[in-house]
């Protein structure tokens, strides 16, 4: 077969290049249209998609202890029930401890905030602002009037927030039920799917699903380790500096670690803000330095070591997908963006392996050699 094709003149070569560009442009446009349709469908079915995604992430946490219980002779339903009940009990205990700590720390923060406001008022009365008490009272009255004029929108926002909380509770309950069924019957899913769609296509699909599952598990484990280290060191900093609400802020740091970049920034900002309000500027600056150092060590040392083999996603890709997920689906999008991007990367890498395997077969046939590989899913 001729490998180096020649054209009669430049016009023919240019025409071939334009035809090639047109064909690939059409393919890219169709692929982009299909991608947009998938995003649109996900948006329309978000009330269904979100519990499924959340249930899968919960399952990655519950599956290892459930598998251990099954290896000891328990049936899948009993093992799933035990791990789910124990997990809920641990979650309720953590929430109760955090709530108790917040309730005990709020009065101290309120007193510190009042003292800080008094200092701010004294500073505003001096140079360079030289605001008198009447000026301050007038500014406060203007603020009160603004709040009163916006009372309708505030009430509407509160009702919307209450509806969002109710929807979140329902989503959480559905996700827990799905996680129970995923743990109980997950082992039967891939064999059933393989038998449903056929051995050839089923082999590819089940291989991809198994790799995605391993990637999700790796993401949860590595992110939990990184978040725990962040929470411990930032919590120690809060305790040493005598900042109130150290335990809730440490817990928030742990939870925020599962939302890459944005979660760590918000949790660190809250820790610095509480330190500023309760302990003053010097403590806030020290807390800011602690947060920056811990997050730099996490981002530049821990995450590359723990996630390089599991996710294989560049930091720029993580930033872009978190930004896109946040703009499209809000906080939930920020939370799920990295696992979804990692799953898409798994699919793309698998397709690359399949294409490479088939190109080896075609090259062998063109060279007149016997194919050294058969068409099958790459291991």
Short mmCIF file of C-alpha atoms in Angstrom, two decimals:
data_model
loop_
_atom_site.label_atom_id
_atom_site.label_comp_id
_atom_site.label_asym_id
_atom_site.label_seq_id
_atom_site.Cartn_x
_atom_site.Cartn_y
_atom_site.Cartn_z
CA UNK A 1 0.00 0.00 0.00
CA UNK A 2 1.30 3.46 -0.92
CA UNK A 3 2.25 5.37 2.22
CA UNK A 4 3.39 8.75 0.79
CA UNK A 5 0.58 10.10 -1.34
CA UNK A 6 1.49 12.72 -4.02
CA UNK A 7 -0.80 15.25 -5.68
CA UNK A 8 -0.58 16.56 -9.22
CA UNK A 9 -0.51 20.24 -8.20
CA UNK A 10 -0.99 22.56 -5.24
CA UNK A 11 -4.69 23.01 -5.98
CA UNK A 12 -5.33 19.31 -5.48
CA UNK A 13 -3.32 19.32 -2.26
CA UNK A 14 -5.18 22.37 -0.96
CA UNK A 15 -8.51 20.82 -1.94
CA UNK A 16 -7.62 17.65 -0.07
CA UNK A 17 -6.66 19.70 3.03
CA UNK A 18 -9.88 21.73 2.89
CA UNK A 19 -11.95 18.54 2.52
CA UNK A 20 -10.15 16.98 5.47
CA UNK A 21 -10.73 20.13 7.56
CA UNK A 22 -14.42 20.22 6.59
CA UNK A 23 -14.94 16.59 7.55
CA UNK A 24 -13.29 17.00 10.92
CA UNK A 25 -15.06 20.31 11.56
CA UNK A 26 -18.39 18.56 11.01
CA UNK A 27 -17.35 15.77 13.36
CA UNK A 28 -16.26 18.23 16.06
CA UNK A 29 -19.51 20.19 15.65
CA UNK A 30 -21.58 17.01 16.00
CA UNK A 31 -19.55 15.93 19.04
CA UNK A 32 -20.03 19.39 20.62
CA UNK A 33 -23.78 19.18 19.90
CA UNK A 34 -23.94 15.76 21.51
CA UNK A 35 -22.01 17.02 24.54
CA UNK A 36 -24.37 20.00 24.88
CA UNK A 37 -27.39 17.68 24.65
CA UNK A 38 -25.94 15.51 27.41
CA UNK A 39 -25.45 18.57 29.64
CA UNK A 40 -28.96 19.76 28.86
CA UNK A 41 -30.40 16.34 29.67
CA UNK A 42 -28.45 16.21 32.93
CA UNK A 43 -29.82 19.64 33.83
CA UNK A 44 -33.37 18.54 33.11
CA UNK A 45 -32.94 15.35 35.13
CA UNK A 46 -30.75 16.88 37.85
CA UNK A 47 -33.25 15.92 40.55
CA UNK A 48 -32.55 12.29 39.57
CA UNK A 49 -28.89 12.57 38.59
CA UNK A 50 -27.75 14.24 41.81
CA UNK A 51 -29.00 11.50 44.20
CA UNK A 52 -27.39 8.87 41.97
CA UNK A 53 -24.02 10.65 41.99
CA UNK A 54 -24.22 11.29 45.71
CA UNK A 55 -25.24 7.68 46.33
CA UNK A 56 -22.22 6.46 44.35
CA UNK A 57 -19.85 8.61 46.39
CA UNK A 58 -21.43 7.36 49.63
CA UNK A 59 -21.08 3.81 48.34
CA UNK A 60 -17.33 4.26 47.83
CA UNK A 61 -17.11 4.95 51.58
CA UNK A 62 -19.45 2.17 52.69
CA UNK A 63 -18.25 -0.55 50.32
CA UNK A 64 -14.88 -1.48 51.98
CA UNK A 65 -16.40 -2.26 55.41
CA UNK A 66 -19.38 -3.95 53.76
CA UNK A 67 -17.06 -6.14 51.69
CA UNK A 68 -15.15 -7.06 54.85
CA UNK A 69 -18.39 -8.06 56.58
CA UNK A 70 -19.41 -10.15 53.56
CA UNK A 71 -16.05 -11.92 53.67
CA UNK A 72 -16.88 -12.92 57.26
CA UNK A 73 -20.05 -14.68 56.13
CA UNK A 74 -22.76 -12.00 56.37
CA UNK A 75 -25.17 -11.72 53.49
CA UNK A 76 -25.11 -8.57 51.37
CA UNK A 77 -28.38 -7.10 52.72
CA UNK A 78 -27.31 -7.42 56.38
CA UNK A 79 -23.83 -6.06 55.66
CA UNK A 80 -25.28 -3.07 53.78
CA UNK A 81 -27.71 -2.37 56.62
CA UNK A 82 -24.99 -2.50 59.28
CA UNK A 83 -22.56 -0.17 57.49
CA UNK A 84 -25.34 2.28 56.62
CA UNK A 85 -26.68 2.43 60.20
CA UNK A 86 -23.19 2.76 61.69
CA UNK A 87 -22.31 5.45 59.16
CA UNK A 88 -25.46 7.43 59.98
CA UNK A 89 -24.77 7.08 63.71
CA UNK A 90 -21.24 8.44 63.25
CA UNK A 91 -22.57 11.33 61.14
CA UNK A 92 -25.25 12.22 63.70
CA UNK A 93 -22.66 12.10 66.49
CA UNK A 94 -20.31 14.42 64.61
CA UNK A 95 -23.15 16.87 63.87
CA UNK A 96 -24.23 16.82 67.54
CA UNK A 97 -20.67 17.52 68.71
CA UNK A 98 -20.29 20.37 66.22
CA UNK A 99 -23.65 21.86 67.18
CA UNK A 100 -22.78 21.75 70.87
CA UNK A 101 -19.45 23.44 70.20
CA UNK A 102 -21.12 26.16 68.12
CA UNK A 103 -23.73 26.78 70.81
CA UNK A 104 -21.03 27.20 73.46
CA UNK A 105 -18.82 29.41 71.28
CA UNK A 106 -21.36 31.83 69.82
CA UNK A 107 -21.76 33.98 73.02
CA UNK A 108 -18.00 34.49 73.19
CA UNK A 109 -17.88 35.53 69.53
CA UNK A 110 -20.83 37.89 70.06
CA UNK A 111 -19.04 39.63 72.95
CA UNK A 112 -15.86 39.91 70.90
CA UNK A 113 -17.81 41.26 67.94
CA UNK A 114 -19.47 43.88 70.15
CA UNK A 115 -16.09 44.96 71.50
CA UNK A 116 -14.74 45.12 67.96
CA UNK A 117 -17.65 47.32 66.88
CA UNK A 118 -17.01 49.64 69.82
CA UNK A 119 -13.36 49.93 68.79
CA UNK A 120 -14.40 50.56 65.20
CA UNK A 121 -16.77 53.30 66.33
CA UNK A 122 -13.98 54.94 68.36
CA UNK A 123 -11.63 54.75 65.38
CA UNK A 124 -14.26 56.25 63.03
CA UNK A 125 -14.75 59.17 65.44
CA UNK A 126 -11.08 60.08 65.17
CA UNK A 127 -8.98 61.21 62.22
CA UNK A 128 -9.11 60.88 59.28
CA UNK A 129 -12.91 60.18 59.21
CA UNK A 130 -13.89 62.35 62.24
CA UNK A 131 -17.44 60.96 62.24
CA UNK A 132 -19.62 62.23 65.09
CA UNK A 133 -22.18 60.08 66.88
CA UNK A 134 -24.96 61.79 64.92
CA UNK A 135 -23.28 60.84 61.66
CA UNK A 136 -22.98 57.23 62.79
CA UNK A 137 -26.61 57.19 63.92
CA UNK A 138 -27.64 58.57 60.54
CA UNK A 139 -25.68 55.84 58.71
CA UNK A 140 -27.24 53.19 60.94
CA UNK A 141 -30.74 54.61 60.30
CA UNK A 142 -30.10 54.52 56.56
CA UNK A 143 -29.08 50.89 56.85
CA UNK A 144 -32.21 50.06 58.84
CA UNK A 145 -34.40 51.81 56.24
CA UNK A 146 -32.68 49.85 53.47
CA UNK A 147 -33.37 46.59 55.28
CA UNK A 148 -37.02 47.54 55.79
CA UNK A 149 -37.46 48.40 52.12
CA UNK A 150 -35.96 45.03 51.18
CA UNK A 151 -38.03 42.99 53.66
CA UNK A 152 -40.10 41.45 50.85
CA UNK A 153 -37.10 40.16 48.94
CA UNK A 154 -35.52 38.95 52.18
CA UNK A 155 -38.66 36.97 53.06
CA UNK A 156 -38.78 35.55 49.55
CA UNK A 157 -35.14 34.55 49.87
CA UNK A 158 -35.83 32.85 53.20
CA UNK A 159 -38.71 30.88 51.67
CA UNK A 160 -36.49 29.89 48.75
CA UNK A 161 -33.81 28.81 51.18
CA UNK A 162 -36.30 26.74 53.15
CA UNK A 163 -37.41 25.04 49.95
CA UNK A 164 -33.78 24.34 49.06
CA UNK A 165 -33.17 22.81 52.48
CA UNK A 166 -36.25 20.59 52.10
CA UNK A 167 -35.11 19.52 48.63
CA UNK A 168 -31.65 18.80 50.02
CA UNK A 169 -33.08 16.60 52.77
CA UNK A 170 -35.14 14.62 50.24
CA UNK A 171 -32.09 14.28 47.97
CA UNK A 172 -30.01 13.04 50.90
CA UNK A 173 -32.59 10.42 51.87
CA UNK A 174 -32.87 9.16 48.29
CA UNK A 175 -29.07 9.05 48.02
CA UNK A 176 -28.86 6.97 51.21
CA UNK A 177 -31.44 4.51 49.90
CA UNK A 178 -29.58 4.25 46.60
CA UNK A 179 -26.30 3.73 48.45
CA UNK A 180 -27.90 0.85 50.37
CA UNK A 181 -28.96 -0.84 47.11
CA UNK A 182 -25.59 -0.11 45.48
CA UNK A 183 -23.77 -1.79 48.37
CA UNK A 184 -26.25 -4.66 48.52
CA UNK A 185 -26.50 -5.46 44.80
CA UNK A 186 -23.47 -3.73 43.29
CA UNK A 187 -21.59 -6.96 42.64
CA UNK A 188 -24.41 -8.22 40.42
CA UNK A 189 -24.62 -5.10 38.25
CA UNK A 190 -21.72 -5.56 35.84
CA UNK A 191 -22.47 -9.26 35.11
CA UNK A 192 -26.12 -8.34 34.48
CA UNK A 193 -25.10 -5.44 32.22
CA UNK A 194 -22.64 -7.62 30.31
CA UNK A 195 -25.29 -10.21 29.66
CA UNK A 196 -27.80 -7.53 28.64
CA UNK A 197 -25.77 -5.73 25.97
CA UNK A 198 -23.68 -8.63 24.73
CA UNK A 199 -20.24 -10.02 25.37
CA UNK A 200 -18.33 -7.79 22.94
CA UNK A 201 -19.78 -4.39 23.88
CA UNK A 202 -20.34 -5.55 27.45
CA UNK A 203 -16.64 -6.25 27.84
CA UNK A 204 -15.78 -2.67 26.97
CA UNK A 205 -18.54 -1.17 29.12
CA UNK A 206 -17.81 -3.27 32.20
CA UNK A 207 -14.08 -2.56 31.93
CA UNK A 208 -14.74 1.19 31.78
CA UNK A 209 -17.19 1.03 34.70
CA UNK A 210 -14.73 -0.93 36.83
CA UNK A 211 -12.01 1.62 36.12
CA UNK A 212 -14.35 4.52 36.92
CA UNK A 213 -15.30 2.82 40.19
CA UNK A 214 -11.63 2.40 41.10
CA UNK A 215 -11.02 6.06 40.23
CA UNK A 216 -13.92 7.22 42.42
CA UNK A 217 -12.65 5.15 45.32
CA UNK A 218 -9.15 6.55 44.87
CA UNK A 219 -10.54 10.11 44.76
CA UNK A 220 -12.56 9.71 47.96
CA UNK A 221 -9.71 8.05 49.88
CA UNK A 222 -7.03 10.51 48.82
CA UNK A 223 -9.29 13.54 49.30
CA UNK A 224 -10.31 12.29 52.75
CA UNK A 225 -6.66 11.95 53.79
CA UNK A 226 -5.80 15.42 52.46
CA UNK A 227 -8.88 17.00 54.07
CA UNK A 228 -8.15 15.29 57.41
CA UNK A 229 -4.59 16.59 57.45
CA UNK A 230 -5.83 20.11 56.63
CA UNK A 231 -8.47 19.95 59.36
CA UNK A 232 -6.02 18.66 61.98
CA UNK A 233 -3.35 21.30 61.40
CA UNK A 234 -5.75 24.23 60.96
CA UNK A 235 -7.71 23.03 64.01
CA UNK A 236 -4.49 22.86 66.05
CA UNK A 237 -3.67 26.40 64.96
CA UNK A 238 -7.10 27.59 66.09
CA UNK A 239 -6.76 25.83 69.46
CA UNK A 240 -3.23 27.16 70.10
CA UNK A 241 -4.31 30.71 69.23
CA UNK A 242 -7.36 30.41 71.47
CA UNK A 243 -9.88 31.06 68.70
CA UNK A 244 -13.44 29.94 69.57
CA UNK A 245 -15.34 27.43 67.41
CA UNK A 246 -12.12 25.54 66.69
CA UNK A 247 -13.89 22.17 66.37
CA UNK A 248 -16.66 23.36 63.99
CA UNK A 249 -14.13 25.25 61.87
CA UNK A 250 -11.89 22.17 61.70
CA UNK A 251 -14.90 20.04 60.69
CA UNK A 252 -15.84 22.61 58.04
CA UNK A 253 -12.26 22.49 56.75
CA UNK A 254 -12.52 18.71 56.46
CA UNK A 255 -15.82 18.90 54.55
CA UNK A 256 -14.61 21.79 52.39
CA UNK A 257 -11.63 19.72 51.29
CA UNK A 258 -13.96 17.60 49.15
CA UNK A 259 -14.72 20.68 47.03
CA UNK A 260 -11.33 21.33 45.39
CA UNK A 261 -9.88 24.85 45.53
CA UNK A 262 -13.16 26.60 46.41
CA UNK A 263 -13.89 24.60 49.58
CA UNK A 264 -10.42 25.11 51.03
CA UNK A 265 -10.54 28.85 50.27
CA UNK A 266 -13.95 29.34 51.93
CA UNK A 267 -13.05 27.29 55.02
CA UNK A 268 -9.75 29.14 55.45
CA UNK A 269 -11.43 32.52 55.00
CA UNK A 270 -14.00 31.68 57.70
CA UNK A 271 -11.25 30.61 60.11
CA UNK A 272 -9.40 33.90 59.56
CA UNK A 273 -12.63 35.91 59.88
CA UNK A 274 -13.58 34.29 63.19
CA UNK A 275 -10.04 34.87 64.48
CA UNK A 276 -10.28 38.53 63.45
CA UNK A 277 -13.65 39.10 65.11
CA UNK A 278 -12.89 37.20 68.30
CA UNK A 279 -9.14 37.69 68.91
CA UNK A 280 -8.11 40.74 66.92
CA UNK A 281 -5.92 41.58 63.94
CA UNK A 282 -2.69 39.97 65.16
CA UNK A 283 -4.31 36.58 65.72
CA UNK A 284 -6.06 36.84 62.35
CA UNK A 285 -2.75 37.48 60.57
CA UNK A 286 -1.13 34.49 62.30
CA UNK A 287 -4.14 32.35 61.40
CA UNK A 288 -3.91 33.52 57.79
CA UNK A 289 -0.26 32.48 57.64
CA UNK A 290 -1.14 29.04 59.09
CA UNK A 291 -3.95 28.55 56.56
CA UNK A 292 -1.75 29.58 53.63
CA UNK A 293 1.12 27.31 54.71
CA UNK A 294 -1.16 24.31 55.28
CA UNK A 295 -2.97 24.78 51.97
CA UNK A 296 0.27 25.27 50.06
CA UNK A 297 1.70 22.05 51.49
CA UNK A 298 -1.58 20.30 50.66
CA UNK A 299 -1.77 21.61 47.09
CA UNK A 300 1.89 21.25 46.17
CA UNK A 301 2.93 18.13 48.10
CA UNK A 302 0.06 16.00 49.38
CA UNK A 303 -2.39 16.08 46.48
CA UNK A 304 0.21 15.45 43.74
CA UNK A 305 1.52 12.45 45.68
CA UNK A 306 -1.87 10.98 46.62
CA UNK A 307 -3.87 11.76 43.47
CA UNK A 308 -1.31 11.51 40.68
CA UNK A 309 -1.87 7.78 40.20
CA UNK A 310 -5.59 7.80 40.91
CA UNK A 311 -6.98 10.75 38.93
CA UNK A 312 -4.12 11.88 36.68
CA UNK A 313 -5.68 15.33 36.24
CA UNK A 314 -3.60 18.49 35.98
CA UNK A 315 -4.28 21.27 38.48
CA UNK A 316 -5.37 23.58 35.65
CA UNK A 317 -7.94 21.00 34.53
CA UNK A 318 -9.23 20.72 38.09
CA UNK A 319 -9.59 24.51 38.34
CA UNK A 320 -11.45 24.72 35.01
CA UNK A 321 -13.87 21.88 35.76
CA UNK A 322 -14.62 23.23 39.24
CA UNK A 323 -15.32 26.66 37.74
CA UNK A 324 -17.54 25.17 35.04
CA UNK A 325 -19.37 22.92 37.50
CA UNK A 326 -19.99 25.83 39.86
CA UNK A 327 -21.34 28.07 37.10
CA UNK A 328 -23.64 25.34 35.74
CA UNK A 329 -24.91 23.59 38.89
CA UNK A 330 -23.79 25.69 41.87
CA UNK A 331 -22.30 24.07 44.97
CA UNK A 332 -23.36 20.60 43.84
CA UNK A 333 -21.55 21.16 40.56
CA UNK A 334 -18.37 22.17 42.41
CA UNK A 335 -18.63 19.04 44.55
CA UNK A 336 -19.18 16.58 41.69
CA UNK A 337 -17.08 18.27 39.01
CA UNK A 338 -13.74 16.61 39.78
CA UNK A 339 -15.09 13.02 40.11
CA UNK A 340 -17.07 13.47 36.88
CA UNK A 341 -14.03 14.89 35.09
CA UNK A 342 -11.92 11.99 36.36
CA UNK A 343 -14.55 9.53 35.06
CA UNK A 344 -14.56 11.26 31.65
CA UNK A 345 -10.75 11.08 31.61
CA UNK A 346 -10.97 7.33 32.30
CA UNK A 347 -13.29 6.90 29.31
CA UNK A 348 -11.02 8.95 27.04
CA UNK A 349 -7.94 7.02 28.11
CA UNK A 350 -9.72 3.74 27.47
CA UNK A 351 -10.79 4.89 24.00
CA UNK A 352 -7.17 5.84 23.34
CA UNK A 353 -6.06 2.35 24.35
CA UNK A 354 -8.65 0.76 22.05
CA UNK A 355 -7.61 2.98 19.12
CA UNK A 356 -3.96 2.21 19.72
CA UNK A 357 -4.64 -1.52 19.92
CA UNK A 358 -6.59 -1.46 16.65
CA UNK A 359 -3.94 0.65 14.93
CA UNK A 360 -1.38 -2.02 15.82
CA UNK A 361 -3.58 -4.61 14.12
CA UNK A 362 -4.03 -2.49 10.98
CA UNK A 363 -0.29 -1.72 10.77
CA UNK A 364 0.54 -5.40 11.06
CA UNK A 365 -1.89 -6.24 8.25
CA UNK A 366 -0.52 -3.46 6.00
CA UNK A 367 3.04 -4.69 6.50
CA UNK A 368 1.96 -8.20 5.55
CA UNK A 369 2.66 -9.62 8.99
CA UNK A 370 0.39 -11.75 11.05
CA UNK A 371 -1.58 -9.64 13.55
CA UNK A 372 -0.03 -10.00 16.96
CA UNK A 373 -3.15 -8.86 18.78
CA UNK A 374 -6.80 -9.64 18.54
CA UNK A 375 -9.57 -7.05 18.78
CA UNK A 376 -10.46 -7.02 22.43
CA UNK A 377 -10.71 -4.65 25.32
CA UNK A 378 -7.23 -3.63 26.54
CA UNK A 379 -6.23 -4.85 29.93
#
